[in-house]
Short mmCIF file of C-alpha atoms in Angstrom, two decimals:
data_model
loop_
_atom_site.label_atom_id
_atom_site.label_comp_id
_atom_site.label_asym_id
_atom_site.label_seq_id
_atom_site.Cartn_x
_atom_site.Cartn_y
_atom_site.Cartn_z
CA MET A 1 -49.37 79.09 -127.29
CA SER A 2 -53.29 78.94 -128.31
CA ASP A 3 -54.62 76.09 -130.57
CA THR A 4 -54.84 76.24 -134.59
CA ILE A 5 -56.43 74.49 -136.54
CA LYS A 6 -55.58 74.16 -140.34
CA ILE A 7 -58.51 73.57 -142.58
CA LYS A 8 -58.66 73.10 -146.71
CA GLN A 9 -61.61 74.18 -149.18
CA ILE A 10 -62.17 71.46 -151.16
CA ARG A 11 -65.85 72.20 -153.04
CA SER A 12 -66.23 75.69 -154.95
CA ARG A 13 -68.65 78.61 -153.37
CA ILE A 14 -70.27 79.44 -156.62
CA ARG A 15 -74.17 78.19 -155.76
CA CYS A 16 -73.76 78.11 -151.97
CA PRO A 17 -76.29 81.19 -149.93
CA LYS A 18 -75.02 84.43 -148.93
CA ASP A 19 -74.10 83.07 -145.08
CA GLN A 20 -71.92 80.40 -146.73
CA LYS A 21 -70.31 82.32 -148.65
CA ALA A 22 -69.54 85.06 -145.34
CA ALA A 23 -68.52 82.03 -143.36
CA LEU A 24 -65.89 80.81 -146.10
CA ASN A 25 -64.64 84.83 -145.85
CA ALA A 26 -64.78 84.70 -142.17
CA LEU A 27 -62.73 81.61 -142.20
CA GLY A 28 -59.98 82.98 -144.43
CA LEU A 29 -60.76 81.35 -147.54
CA LYS A 30 -60.77 82.58 -150.95
CA LYS A 31 -59.99 79.90 -153.43
CA LEU A 32 -60.50 76.19 -153.98
CA HIS A 33 -57.44 74.13 -152.37
CA ASN A 34 -56.31 76.90 -149.95
CA VAL A 35 -55.02 75.65 -146.63
CA VAL A 36 -55.19 78.22 -143.86
CA GLU A 37 -54.51 78.10 -139.65
CA VAL A 38 -57.02 79.35 -137.92
CA GLU A 39 -57.31 80.20 -134.03
CA ASP A 40 -59.29 76.93 -132.41
CA ASN A 41 -62.45 79.24 -130.76
CA PRO A 42 -66.13 78.62 -130.77
CA SER A 43 -66.56 80.91 -133.72
CA VAL A 44 -64.63 79.09 -135.50
CA ARG A 45 -65.76 75.89 -134.93
CA GLY A 46 -69.14 77.45 -135.37
CA ASN A 47 -67.94 78.46 -138.81
CA ILE A 48 -66.40 75.07 -139.69
CA GLN A 49 -69.97 73.38 -138.84
CA LYS A 50 -71.88 75.88 -141.38
CA VAL A 51 -69.76 74.83 -144.62
CA ARG A 52 -68.13 71.46 -143.31
CA HIS A 53 -69.76 70.41 -146.80
CA LEU A 54 -67.39 72.51 -148.56
CA ILE A 55 -63.92 71.71 -146.65
CA GLU A 56 -61.83 69.44 -144.87
CA VAL A 57 -59.52 69.49 -141.49
CA VAL A 58 -56.40 69.06 -142.09
CA GLU A 59 -55.12 69.19 -139.21
CA GLU A 60 -56.44 69.93 -135.53
#
């Protein structure tokens, strides 16, 4: 059983750079207040770190 993380988008992507929009897409976040469950691995942690001002970690 692999660990998962639940993350929620809390701020808009409208004025973000392309790389941050790509990180949100990679995490599966499309809309505000959307909650997704992703696997806990180094690539996901890197994307979370890149957009930490736009999301919040709901559950680890």
